[in-house]
Amino acid sequence: MTTVDNINVGVGLSTEKDIGRAVKEVMQQARATINKESIDLALVFSSTEYANPLTTKIISNLVGSAPVIGCSGAAIISNKGIFRNALGLMLLSLPKSVFLNTANIQNIHTKTALTSGEELGEKLLHGFKGLRRDFGLFFTDGLIEEESNLILGLQEKLGTSFPIIGASASDNLEFVKTYTYFNQDVTNDSACGIIWGGKLQFGWGIKHGWKPLGKPRLITKSKANVVYEIDGLPAAKVYEDYFSRDIAGLRKELKRISIFYPIGIYLKDEEEYLLRNIHMVENSGALIFQGNVPEGSQIRLMIGTKESCLAATKQACDQTKNWLGGKNSSFAIIFDSISRYMLLGRQAIKEIEIINKEFNNIPILGLYTYGEQAPLKATNYQGRAHMHNQTITILGIEG
Amino acid sequence: MLTLIISILFIVSVCVLLIMLTTRNDKIKDLQKNVGNLKQSLDEMDEQAKLIIRTDIELNKAQEELDKKINGLYALQRLSRAVSTTLEESQIFKMIDSSNIGELGFEKTVSFLWSERDRRFILAFNIGYSQDEEELIQASIDLNKDFYLNLIHQKKTVSSNTMPDDPIKDKIKNIFKVMTFVVSPILPKEGRVGFIFLGTENPDMAPSEGDEELVTILANQIGQALENAKLFENTWKAQQELEKKVEERTQELKQALNEVRIVSKRKSDFISAVSHELRTPLTSIKGYASILLAGKLGELPEEVKLRLSKVNKHSDELVNLVNDLLDISRIESGRVTMHLTPQDLPSILTEIADLFSIQSKEKGFDLSFKIEDTAHSVIADAGQLKRVFINLIGNASKFVPQGEGKISIAGYKVGKFIQLDITDNGCGIPEEAREKIFEEFYRVENAINDQVKGTGLGLALVKHIIEAHGGRIWVTSKLGVGSTFSFTLPEER
């Protein structure tokens, strides 16, 4: 049982194949570690086998009027480890001094990502009038285009400096269909979020550990997440040179190249480069990235090692703890990039060991993502949230 | 003059400017040279970066392959453990789950087992296929069963990597909806043969030689498990059969035992009734014979007296026979209560020796006994114990040689019992008769028995008495050397 001040947390995780039995198991585990009858929020992270309305329907029925929110992931993280095929549930019982409001949007493809973000922001604000807003927690379909614009849309409504922490849902590395969960709905082409406010403290840490390699280059032509030219040449040429492969060869190994060798956008005063994974290589030589790459950006090719990756995990823990001024979190939510899982391989579990150690085994629940959202740290970015790739993002909440 | 000064100053300025310009140009040239060097360094660094990246990507691939193998081995270990601990054929395939198959690098798997009766492969399990797909696969396997039978016959694992590019390979890819696959035969020594198919839609996951080996090991494990299941089933069936037979036989024996008990009771009742009926007239006969012999009804001629003595003697024999029968019947039916009290064996045997003193002198045999100090006291009914000794010594005395007979009694402790051995140097008992002599009315066929009268009830009565004491009796014998009758009685504690 975890009771720090007034937030009560219970976490459950099941690898049971049958959805009904899995939900029963996670609910029993979570209920066993929470000492409150009333539930205010149910966070659900699961691998895609559980991305079924039956899962959310049963959970919704079992938590009464509490909102159910979450998304799918390539693997689920808990204090016990990493589980490729699992259902994870975090139940929260909050003190009266803490407020939250949840909302979702669907069918993003029918609008622009920007307007979808605005719509979601508006829905969230609607239930939060006159109350102090502290931060937002978001989940988006990990395969929607122009995800960065969705965040921009949100910021239009919530404020550019409003802290946003989020995850892009993932599937089992097939990049076919990812899901968000909102109450009884399990949908793709959607996003959902929570605004938190009241008497609670939160802190976050975000690090990737990738290092620049090769000479700096300039984005000479781009629009949103499509980069047409680097140093005045077709963007793919850089990768062709580095990997000694033609476009067809790059496409063949795109998953590996994208994950292990992203590009890093130089950000003045930031400790690390902002990473971008390649999503697609066009025949024209244009590269489509998961997040926006502004024209005029100075970029480098990035390389990661297991050691630098694990060191970044420790740094992300330290950042979170620093935000909380040395106070230990009541619980933590982890968004870990699938790229790290692939790079670390069998050592991926070490990240969880580091988190458990650094946070004294507080309840954690997390997932592997196709992208993470968090504010930049340097003051000249005014706390504006950006979409990141390859990071481990830790959200610690105390209250 | 002024003009000259101005001109000189102008020339000097120009010279200074020229010197400055030359110096600046040199600096620019130096800077340009440095920029060039820097650019060259950057380009060289970039070339090095390319080498690093190309090496790194190969290392990552090797690492991935290694991780995949290790994960595969762990998954195989888990699967093998689960499969090998299952003894039910229907449960074996349920142990194979998608997460373990995923760890092996595949997402789809099916297994088929050959049915000799139907002459076709029957689906044993499926992961990753819908029912419609299952039916299509079944139809394809029915059409191409020779290909799979051949794999089984050749005990050969094949994969999309090792198979030649022929129509069957494409057919497998199309029907099973995979890009790469491995098929391995399942070959139990007992039970049905078959094959396991593992495949993936991911074209990047081309199965390596190591993957084929892992799948072959998995197929062997399944084969072994099927074999164990079959053997277990056979053993189970045999055991069930055996248990059924044992049960039937037990019932038969119970029934037979009941019948025997009924017959035995009827026999006892009959003997008891008959004995009582016989004893009354016998008593009368004996009484009248005694009256006549005593001359109470007048003096009788000697010949009549002789006949009457015989009547008297035979009546006594008949009374003894009837009494023995009655005793056996009573002991068998539990109607005789043994008065079990501590008995001193040397005292009883001294009494018995006195009883036989005349007889031993007449026949010329030596009767001796030796009871060890620790074997003096037994728990027994005194009267019945004497009867046992009288019977056994009396029997022995009939068979020992005239004038050279030896009968010895030894007593000693064996565990919680006192064992008594009565040894004679008589003619001995044939082996085939040694068990039967304790049965009622059995008499060994020999010359002496032909001459000596006996009822054939003595030893049966002795056996009943000993068993009623909780002891047992047996005989060891050697023809022409003698016999030893041994029995046990509980010691006094």
PDB file of N, CA, C and O in Angstrom, chain B residues 449-471:
ATOM      1  N   ASN B 449       1.624 -95.932   9.370  1.00  0.00           N
ATOM      2  CA  ASN B 449       0.253 -95.410   9.457  1.00  0.00           C
ATOM      3  C   ASN B 449      -0.773 -96.478   9.119  1.00  0.00           C
ATOM      4  O   ASN B 449      -1.904 -96.424   9.597  1.00  0.00           O
ATOM      5  N   ASP B 450      -0.329 -97.367   8.211  1.00  0.00           N
ATOM      6  CA  ASP B 450      -1.266 -98.444   7.867  1.00  0.00           C
ATOM      7  C   ASP B 450      -1.565 -99.324   9.077  1.00  0.00           C
ATOM      8  O   ASP B 450      -2.660 -99.857   9.220  1.00  0.00           O
ATOM      9  N   GLN B 451      -0.514 -99.439   9.943  1.00  0.00           N
ATOM     10  CA  GLN B 451      -0.664-100.305  11.121  1.00  0.00           C
ATOM     11  C   GLN B 451      -1.248 -99.540  12.315  1.00  0.00           C
ATOM     12  O   GLN B 451      -2.080-100.035  13.049  1.00  0.00           O
ATOM     13  N   VAL B 452      -0.791 -98.298  12.482  1.00  0.00           N
ATOM     14  CA  VAL B 452      -1.217 -97.521  13.647  1.00  0.00           C
ATOM     15  C   VAL B 452      -2.513 -96.799  13.335  1.00  0.00           C
ATOM     16  O   VAL B 452      -2.639 -96.169  12.284  1.00  0.00           O
ATOM     17  N   LYS B 453      -3.433 -96.911  14.275  1.00  0.00           N
ATOM     18  CA  LYS B 453      -4.710 -96.257  14.033  1.00  0.00           C
ATOM     19  C   LYS B 453      -4.621 -94.768  14.354  1.00  0.00           C
ATOM     20  O   LYS B 453      -3.886 -94.358  15.250  1.00  0.00           O
ATOM     21  N   GLY B 454      -5.384 -94.004  13.646  1.00  0.00           N
ATOM     22  CA  GLY B 454      -5.405 -92.550  13.934  1.00  0.00           C
ATOM     23  C   GLY B 454      -6.608 -91.938  13.256  1.00  0.00           C
ATOM     24  O   GLY B 454      -7.132 -92.493  12.279  1.00  0.00           O
ATOM     25  N   THR B 455      -7.039 -90.819  13.791  1.00  0.00           N
ATOM     26  CA  THR B 455      -8.244 -90.204  13.226  1.00  0.00           C
ATOM     27  C   THR B 455      -7.920 -89.228  12.105  1.00  0.00           C
ATOM     28  O   THR B 455      -8.775 -88.881  11.294  1.00  0.00           O
ATOM     29  N   GLY B 456      -6.651 -88.741  12.109  1.00  0.00           N
ATOM     30  CA  GLY B 456      -6.296 -87.683  11.137  1.00  0.00           C
ATOM     31  C   GLY B 456      -6.779 -86.328  11.595  1.00  0.00           C
ATOM     32  O   GLY B 456      -6.839 -85.371  10.822  1.00  0.00           O
ATOM     33  N   LEU B 457      -7.098 -86.241  12.877  1.00  0.00           N
ATOM     34  CA  LEU B 457      -7.579 -84.957  13.393  1.00  0.00           C
ATOM     35  C   LEU B 457      -6.603 -84.316  14.377  1.00  0.00           C
ATOM     36  O   LEU B 457      -6.698 -83.126  14.668  1.00  0.00           O
ATOM     37  N   GLY B 458      -5.659 -85.118  14.853  1.00  0.00           N
ATOM     38  CA  GLY B 458      -4.743 -84.629  15.898  1.00  0.00           C
ATOM     39  C   GLY B 458      -3.997 -83.374  15.517  1.00  0.00           C
ATOM     40  O   GLY B 458      -4.064 -82.359  16.218  1.00  0.00           O
ATOM     41  N   LEU B 459      -3.295 -83.429  14.376  1.00  0.00           N
ATOM     42  CA  LEU B 459      -2.488 -82.263  13.971  1.00  0.00           C
ATOM     43  C   LEU B 459      -3.374 -81.068  13.596  1.00  0.00           C
ATOM     44  O   LEU B 459      -2.993 -79.920  13.813  1.00  0.00           O
ATOM     45  N   ALA B 460      -4.534 -81.375  13.018  1.00  0.00           N
ATOM     46  CA  ALA B 460      -5.461 -80.274  12.684  1.00  0.00           C
ATOM     47  C   ALA B 460      -5.895 -79.559  13.958  1.00  0.00           C
ATOM     48  O   ALA B 460      -5.944 -78.322  14.011  1.00  0.00           O
ATOM     49  N   LEU B 461      -6.163 -80.364  14.989  1.00  0.00           N
ATOM     50  CA  LEU B 461      -6.572 -79.790  16.272  1.00  0.00           C
ATOM     51  C   LEU B 461      -5.428 -78.969  16.875  1.00  0.00           C
ATOM     52  O   LEU B 461      -5.630 -77.826  17.336  1.00  0.00           O
ATOM     53  N   VAL B 462      -4.186 -79.540  16.801  1.00  0.00           N
ATOM     54  CA  VAL B 462      -3.007 -78.828  17.314  1.00  0.00           C
ATOM     55  C   VAL B 462      -2.850 -77.472  16.599  1.00  0.00           C
ATOM     56  O   VAL B 462      -2.619 -76.440  17.233  1.00  0.00           O
ATOM     57  N   LYS B 463      -3.007 -77.513  15.296  1.00  0.00           N
ATOM     58  CA  LYS B 463      -2.852 -76.276  14.510  1.00  0.00           C
ATOM     59  C   LYS B 463      -3.886 -75.232  14.957  1.00  0.00           C
ATOM     60  O   LYS B 463      -3.563 -74.059  15.153  1.00  0.00           O
ATOM     61  N   HIS B 464      -5.109 -75.686  15.140  1.00  0.00           N
ATOM     62  CA  HIS B 464      -6.158 -74.758  15.563  1.00  0.00           C
ATOM     63  C   HIS B 464      -5.855 -74.166  16.933  1.00  0.00           C
ATOM     64  O   HIS B 464      -6.076 -72.976  17.165  1.00  0.00           O
ATOM     65  N   ILE B 465      -5.353 -75.029  17.826  1.00  0.00           N
ATOM     66  CA  ILE B 465      -5.056 -74.546  19.193  1.00  0.00           C
ATOM     67  C   ILE B 465      -3.927 -73.510  19.146  1.00  0.00           C
ATOM     68  O   ILE B 465      -4.021 -72.437  19.754  1.00  0.00           O
ATOM     69  N   ILE B 466      -2.840 -73.848  18.402  1.00  0.00           N
ATOM     70  CA  ILE B 466      -1.682 -72.924  18.329  1.00  0.00           C
ATOM     71  C   ILE B 466      -2.118 -71.574  17.727  1.00  0.00           C
ATOM     72  O   ILE B 466      -1.763 -70.511  18.229  1.00  0.00           O
ATOM     73  N   GLU B 467      -2.898 -71.672  16.660  1.00  0.00           N
ATOM     74  CA  GLU B 467      -3.329 -70.426  16.001  1.00  0.00           C
ATOM     75  C   GLU B 467      -4.268 -69.609  16.895  1.00  0.00           C
ATOM     76  O   GLU B 467      -4.251 -68.380  16.865  1.00  0.00           O
ATOM     77  N   ALA B 468      -5.050 -70.328  17.696  1.00  0.00           N
ATOM     78  CA  ALA B 468      -5.929 -69.615  18.635  1.00  0.00           C
ATOM     79  C   ALA B 468      -5.116 -68.888  19.705  1.00  0.00           C
ATOM     80  O   ALA B 468      -5.600 -67.968  20.353  1.00  0.00           O
ATOM     81  N   HIS B 469      -3.852 -69.312  19.893  1.00  0.00           N
ATOM     82  CA  HIS B 469      -2.953 -68.634  20.845  1.00  0.00           C
ATOM     83  C   HIS B 469      -2.193 -67.481  20.182  1.00  0.00           C
ATOM     84  O   HIS B 469      -1.401 -66.810  20.824  1.00  0.00           O
ATOM     85  N   GLY B 470      -2.366 -67.359  18.891  1.00  0.00           N
ATOM     86  CA  GLY B 470      -1.638 -66.308  18.148  1.00  0.00           C
ATOM     87  C   GLY B 470      -0.285 -66.805  17.673  1.00  0.00           C
ATOM     88  O   GLY B 470       0.560 -66.016  17.232  1.00  0.00           O
ATOM     89  N   GLY B 471      -0.068 -68.095  17.707  1.00  0.00           N
ATOM     90  CA  GLY B 471       1.218 -68.649  17.237  1.00  0.00           C
ATOM     91  C   GLY B 471       1.058 -69.332  15.904  1.00  0.00           C
ATOM     92  O   GLY B 471       0.010 -69.215  15.267  1.00  0.00           O
TER      93      GLY B 471
END
